[in-house]
XYZ file of C-alpha atoms in Angstrom:
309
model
C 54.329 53.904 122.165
C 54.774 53.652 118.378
C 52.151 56.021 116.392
C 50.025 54.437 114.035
C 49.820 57.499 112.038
C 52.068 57.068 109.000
C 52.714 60.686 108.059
C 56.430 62.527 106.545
C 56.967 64.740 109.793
C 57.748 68.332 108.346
C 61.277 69.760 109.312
C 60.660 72.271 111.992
C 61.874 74.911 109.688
C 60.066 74.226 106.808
C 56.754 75.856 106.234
C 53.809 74.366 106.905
C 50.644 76.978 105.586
C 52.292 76.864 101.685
C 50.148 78.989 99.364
C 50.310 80.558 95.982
C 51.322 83.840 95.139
C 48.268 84.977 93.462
C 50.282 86.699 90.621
C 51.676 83.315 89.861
C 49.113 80.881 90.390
C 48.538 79.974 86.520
C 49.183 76.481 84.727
C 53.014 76.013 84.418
C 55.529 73.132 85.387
C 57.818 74.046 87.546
C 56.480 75.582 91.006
C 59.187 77.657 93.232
C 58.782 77.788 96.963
C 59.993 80.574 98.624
C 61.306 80.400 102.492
C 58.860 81.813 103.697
C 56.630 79.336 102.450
C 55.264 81.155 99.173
C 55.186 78.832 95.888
C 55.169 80.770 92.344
C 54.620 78.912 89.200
C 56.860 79.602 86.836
C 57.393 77.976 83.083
C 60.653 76.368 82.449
C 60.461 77.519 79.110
C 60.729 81.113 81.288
C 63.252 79.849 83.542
C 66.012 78.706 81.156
C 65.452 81.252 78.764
C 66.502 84.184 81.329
C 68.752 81.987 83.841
C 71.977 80.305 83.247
C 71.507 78.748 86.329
C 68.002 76.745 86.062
C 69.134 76.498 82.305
C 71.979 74.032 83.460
C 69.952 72.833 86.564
C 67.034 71.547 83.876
C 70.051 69.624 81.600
C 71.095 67.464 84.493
C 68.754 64.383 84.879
C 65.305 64.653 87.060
C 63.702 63.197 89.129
C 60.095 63.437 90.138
C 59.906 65.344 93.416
C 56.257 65.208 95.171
C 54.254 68.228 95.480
C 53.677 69.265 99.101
C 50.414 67.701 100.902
C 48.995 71.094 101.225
C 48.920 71.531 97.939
C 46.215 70.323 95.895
C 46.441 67.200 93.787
C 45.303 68.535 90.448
C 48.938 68.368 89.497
C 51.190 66.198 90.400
C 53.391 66.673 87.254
C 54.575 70.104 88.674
C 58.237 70.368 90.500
C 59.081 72.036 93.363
C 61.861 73.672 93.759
C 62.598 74.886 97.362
C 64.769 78.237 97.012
C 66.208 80.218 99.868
C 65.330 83.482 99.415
C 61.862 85.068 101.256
C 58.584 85.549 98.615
C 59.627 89.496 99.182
C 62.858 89.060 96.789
C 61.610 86.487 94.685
C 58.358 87.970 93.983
C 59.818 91.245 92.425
C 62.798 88.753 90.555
C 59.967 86.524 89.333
C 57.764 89.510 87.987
C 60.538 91.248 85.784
C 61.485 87.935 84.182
C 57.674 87.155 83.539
C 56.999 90.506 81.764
C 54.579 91.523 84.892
C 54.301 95.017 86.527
C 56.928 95.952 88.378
C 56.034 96.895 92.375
C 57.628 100.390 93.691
C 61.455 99.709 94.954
C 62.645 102.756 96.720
C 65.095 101.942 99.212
C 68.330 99.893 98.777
C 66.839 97.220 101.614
C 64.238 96.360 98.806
C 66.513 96.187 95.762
C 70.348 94.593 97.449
C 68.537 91.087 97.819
C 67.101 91.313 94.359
C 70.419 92.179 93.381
C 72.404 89.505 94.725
C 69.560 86.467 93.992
C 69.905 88.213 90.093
C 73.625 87.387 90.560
C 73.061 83.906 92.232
C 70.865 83.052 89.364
C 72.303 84.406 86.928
C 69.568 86.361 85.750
C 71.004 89.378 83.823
C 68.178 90.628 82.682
C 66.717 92.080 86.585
C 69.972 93.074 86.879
C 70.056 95.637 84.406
C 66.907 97.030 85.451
C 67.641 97.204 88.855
C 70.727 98.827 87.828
C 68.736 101.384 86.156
C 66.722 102.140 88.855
C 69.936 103.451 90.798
C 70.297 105.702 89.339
C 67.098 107.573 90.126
C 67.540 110.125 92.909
C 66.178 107.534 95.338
C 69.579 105.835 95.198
C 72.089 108.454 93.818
C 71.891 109.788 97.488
C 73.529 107.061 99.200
C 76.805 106.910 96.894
C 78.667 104.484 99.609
C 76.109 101.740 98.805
C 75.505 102.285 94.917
C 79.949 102.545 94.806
C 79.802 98.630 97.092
C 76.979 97.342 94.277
C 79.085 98.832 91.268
C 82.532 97.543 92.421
C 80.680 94.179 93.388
C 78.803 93.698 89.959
C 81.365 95.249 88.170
C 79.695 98.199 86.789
C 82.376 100.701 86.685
C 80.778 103.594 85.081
C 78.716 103.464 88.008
C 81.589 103.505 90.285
C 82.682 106.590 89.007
C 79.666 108.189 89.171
C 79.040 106.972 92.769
C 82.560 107.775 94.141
C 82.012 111.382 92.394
C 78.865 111.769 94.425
C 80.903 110.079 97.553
C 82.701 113.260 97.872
C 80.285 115.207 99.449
C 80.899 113.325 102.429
C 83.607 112.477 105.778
C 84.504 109.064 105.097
C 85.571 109.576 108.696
C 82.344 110.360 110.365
C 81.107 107.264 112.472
C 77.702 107.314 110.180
C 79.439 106.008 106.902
C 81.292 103.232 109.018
C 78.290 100.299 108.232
C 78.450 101.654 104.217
C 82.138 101.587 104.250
C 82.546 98.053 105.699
C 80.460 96.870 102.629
C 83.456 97.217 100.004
C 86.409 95.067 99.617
C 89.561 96.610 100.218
C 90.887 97.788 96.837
C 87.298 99.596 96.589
C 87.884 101.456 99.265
C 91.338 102.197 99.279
C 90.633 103.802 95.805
C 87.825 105.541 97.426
C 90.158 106.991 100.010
C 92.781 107.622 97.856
C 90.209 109.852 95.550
C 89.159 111.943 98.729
C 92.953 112.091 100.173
C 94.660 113.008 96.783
C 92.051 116.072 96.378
C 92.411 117.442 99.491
C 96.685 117.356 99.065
C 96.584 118.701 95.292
C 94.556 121.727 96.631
C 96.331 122.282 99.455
C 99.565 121.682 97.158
C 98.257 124.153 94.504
C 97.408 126.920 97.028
C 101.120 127.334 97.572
C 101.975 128.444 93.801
C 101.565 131.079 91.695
C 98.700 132.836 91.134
C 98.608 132.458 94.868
C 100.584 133.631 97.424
C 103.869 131.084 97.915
C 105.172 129.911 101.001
C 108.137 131.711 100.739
C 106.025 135.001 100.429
C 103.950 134.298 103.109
C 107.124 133.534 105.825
C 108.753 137.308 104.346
C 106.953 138.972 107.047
C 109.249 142.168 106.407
C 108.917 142.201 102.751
C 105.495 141.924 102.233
C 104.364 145.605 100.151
C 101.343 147.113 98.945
C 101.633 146.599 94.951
C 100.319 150.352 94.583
C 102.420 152.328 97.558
C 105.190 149.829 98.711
C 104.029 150.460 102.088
C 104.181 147.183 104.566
C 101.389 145.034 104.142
C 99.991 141.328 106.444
C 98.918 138.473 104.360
C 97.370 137.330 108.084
C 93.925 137.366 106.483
C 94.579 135.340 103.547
C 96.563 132.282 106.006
C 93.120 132.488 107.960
C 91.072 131.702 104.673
C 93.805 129.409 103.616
C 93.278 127.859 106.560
C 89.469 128.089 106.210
C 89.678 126.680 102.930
C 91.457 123.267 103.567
C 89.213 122.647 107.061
C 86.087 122.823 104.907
C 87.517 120.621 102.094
C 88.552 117.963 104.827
C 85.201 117.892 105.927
C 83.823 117.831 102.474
C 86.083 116.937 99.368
C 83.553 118.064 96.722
C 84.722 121.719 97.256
C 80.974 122.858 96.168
C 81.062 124.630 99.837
C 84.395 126.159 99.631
C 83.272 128.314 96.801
C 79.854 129.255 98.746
C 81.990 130.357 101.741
C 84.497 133.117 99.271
C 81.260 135.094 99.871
C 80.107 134.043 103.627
C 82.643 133.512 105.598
C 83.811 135.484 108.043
C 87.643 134.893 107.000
C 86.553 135.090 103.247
C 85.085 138.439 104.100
C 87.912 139.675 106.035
C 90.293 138.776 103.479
C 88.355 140.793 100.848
C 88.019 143.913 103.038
C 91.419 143.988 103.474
C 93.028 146.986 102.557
C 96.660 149.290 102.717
C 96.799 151.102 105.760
C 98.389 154.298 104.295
C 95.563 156.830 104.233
C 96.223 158.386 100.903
C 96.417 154.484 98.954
C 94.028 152.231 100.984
C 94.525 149.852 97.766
C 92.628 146.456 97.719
C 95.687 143.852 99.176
C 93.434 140.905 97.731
C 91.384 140.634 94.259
C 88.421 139.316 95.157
C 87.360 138.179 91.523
C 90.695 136.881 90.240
C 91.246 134.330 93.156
C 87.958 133.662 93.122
C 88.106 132.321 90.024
C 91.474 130.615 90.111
C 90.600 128.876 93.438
C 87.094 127.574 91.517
C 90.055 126.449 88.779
C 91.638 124.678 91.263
C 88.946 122.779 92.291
C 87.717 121.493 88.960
C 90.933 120.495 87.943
C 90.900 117.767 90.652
C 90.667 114.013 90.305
C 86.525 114.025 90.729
C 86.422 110.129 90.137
C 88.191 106.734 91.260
C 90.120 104.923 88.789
C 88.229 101.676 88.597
C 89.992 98.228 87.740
C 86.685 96.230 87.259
């Protein structure tokens, strides 16, 4: 049987309990709808001035659209404009190009969807200030996600700074998989590329001069205490070699590498180590000189990606 009620039947996706954000419930002519069924008004004059893209949306030619019938009928000059983010990304996008208080954004859940409804919009001005924001502590510690947002939006000193930060981490380990499937492959081919060319220039430089060579280390037979000539092993420097390049596999930086020349076992080993004639017992290893030229080493390493933005 044919209804005699003459309603618009709402989409069954479409909210049906639409209400004002309270921040944004003043006089203005345009009213945005979030998904979630939150409308904000909002001033054109707003709108264009800090989006390209209701800037060229407001040049093409209008037409009236009706306001909701939950929504009073006090005025029916405003516009709705349905958008499809939720009213928990367009609220915080709304407030910064209002002038309005910023809420607290601590976790990259909260700011990514600002971030990419900035970029849909056009909105530069959010943008910056969420860019800002990462690089507050808050952020800085998850260097796989601020290095996906910099090589996405282009922001390459940020890219540097993140794939810097990046190599205190195993790109290998199965935790970084999610972060890593973020970037596009020339972003992380550069990022692998940093970490890879590290680890082979140190394990490259460890083979020359002021360090013991390859060539010296495989002369089992002429190996001599620089004091007595008597027969010396370089066994305990291999073992911190060894040491050495495990540690910077696992962690690129190198910060640890230096903290283990005075814990680890190998390092300590290696600096005990001493001639066995009685009468010399010389030092075999300076403790203080390779110290320091390992620590030279590592900051002469690449510490950054080359970015192509």
């Amino acid at each position: 049987m044919e209804s005699g009620n003459n309603e618009t039947p709402v989409a069954a996706d479409e909210p049906t309990n639409l209400q004002f954000h309270p921040l944004f419930s003043f006089e203005a002519d345009v009213v945005l709808g979030s998904r979630d069924g939150v409308l904000f008004r909002v001033p054109s004059t707003t709108l264009k001035m800090t989006s390209s893209w209701f800037r060229a949306m407001f040049t093409l030619p209008q037409r009236e659209i009706p306001l909701p019938r939950t929504l009073p009928s006090s005025e029916p000059d405003a516009e709705v404009i349905t958008l499809d983010e939720e009213s928990r990304t367009l609220e915080p996008l709304l407030r910064m190009i209002c002038g309005l208080e910023i809420p607290t954004l601590e976790t990259w859940d909260a700011v990514e969807p600002i971030l990419y409804a900035a970029e849909k919009y056009d909105m530069p001005g959010p943008a910056s200030i969420v860019r800002a924001l990462l690089r507050t502590p808050a952020f800085l510690d998850a260097p796989l996600r601020l290095y996906a947002a910099a090589c996405h939006f282009g922001w390459a000193d940020d890219a540097r700074l993140a794939s810097a930060r990046s190599l205190t981490l195993d790109l290998h380990a199965p935790a970084h998989r999610g972060a890593l499937l973020r970037l596009r492959t020339p972003d992380l081919l550069a990022l692998f590329e940093l970490h890879h060319t590290r680890r082979a220039q140190f394990r490259a430089r460890l083979t020359e001069a002021p360090f013991l060579t390859d060539l010296q280390l495989s002369d089992v037979t002429g190996a001599r205490c620089s004091r007595c000539r008597e027969p010396i092993s370089y066994s305990e420097w291999r073992e911190l070699k060894h040491a050495m390049l495990y540690e910077l596999e696992r962690r690129p930086a190198g910060d640890t590498v230096l903290a283990g020349l005075e814990d680890w076992p190998t390092a300590q080993a290696c600096w005990a180590a001493r001639c066995k004639k009685v009468v010399c017992g010389s030092p075999v290893y300076d403790k203080a000189l390779s110290s320091r030229a390992i620590k030279e080493v590592l900051d002469s390493l690449p510490s950054a990606v080359e970015v192509c933005i």
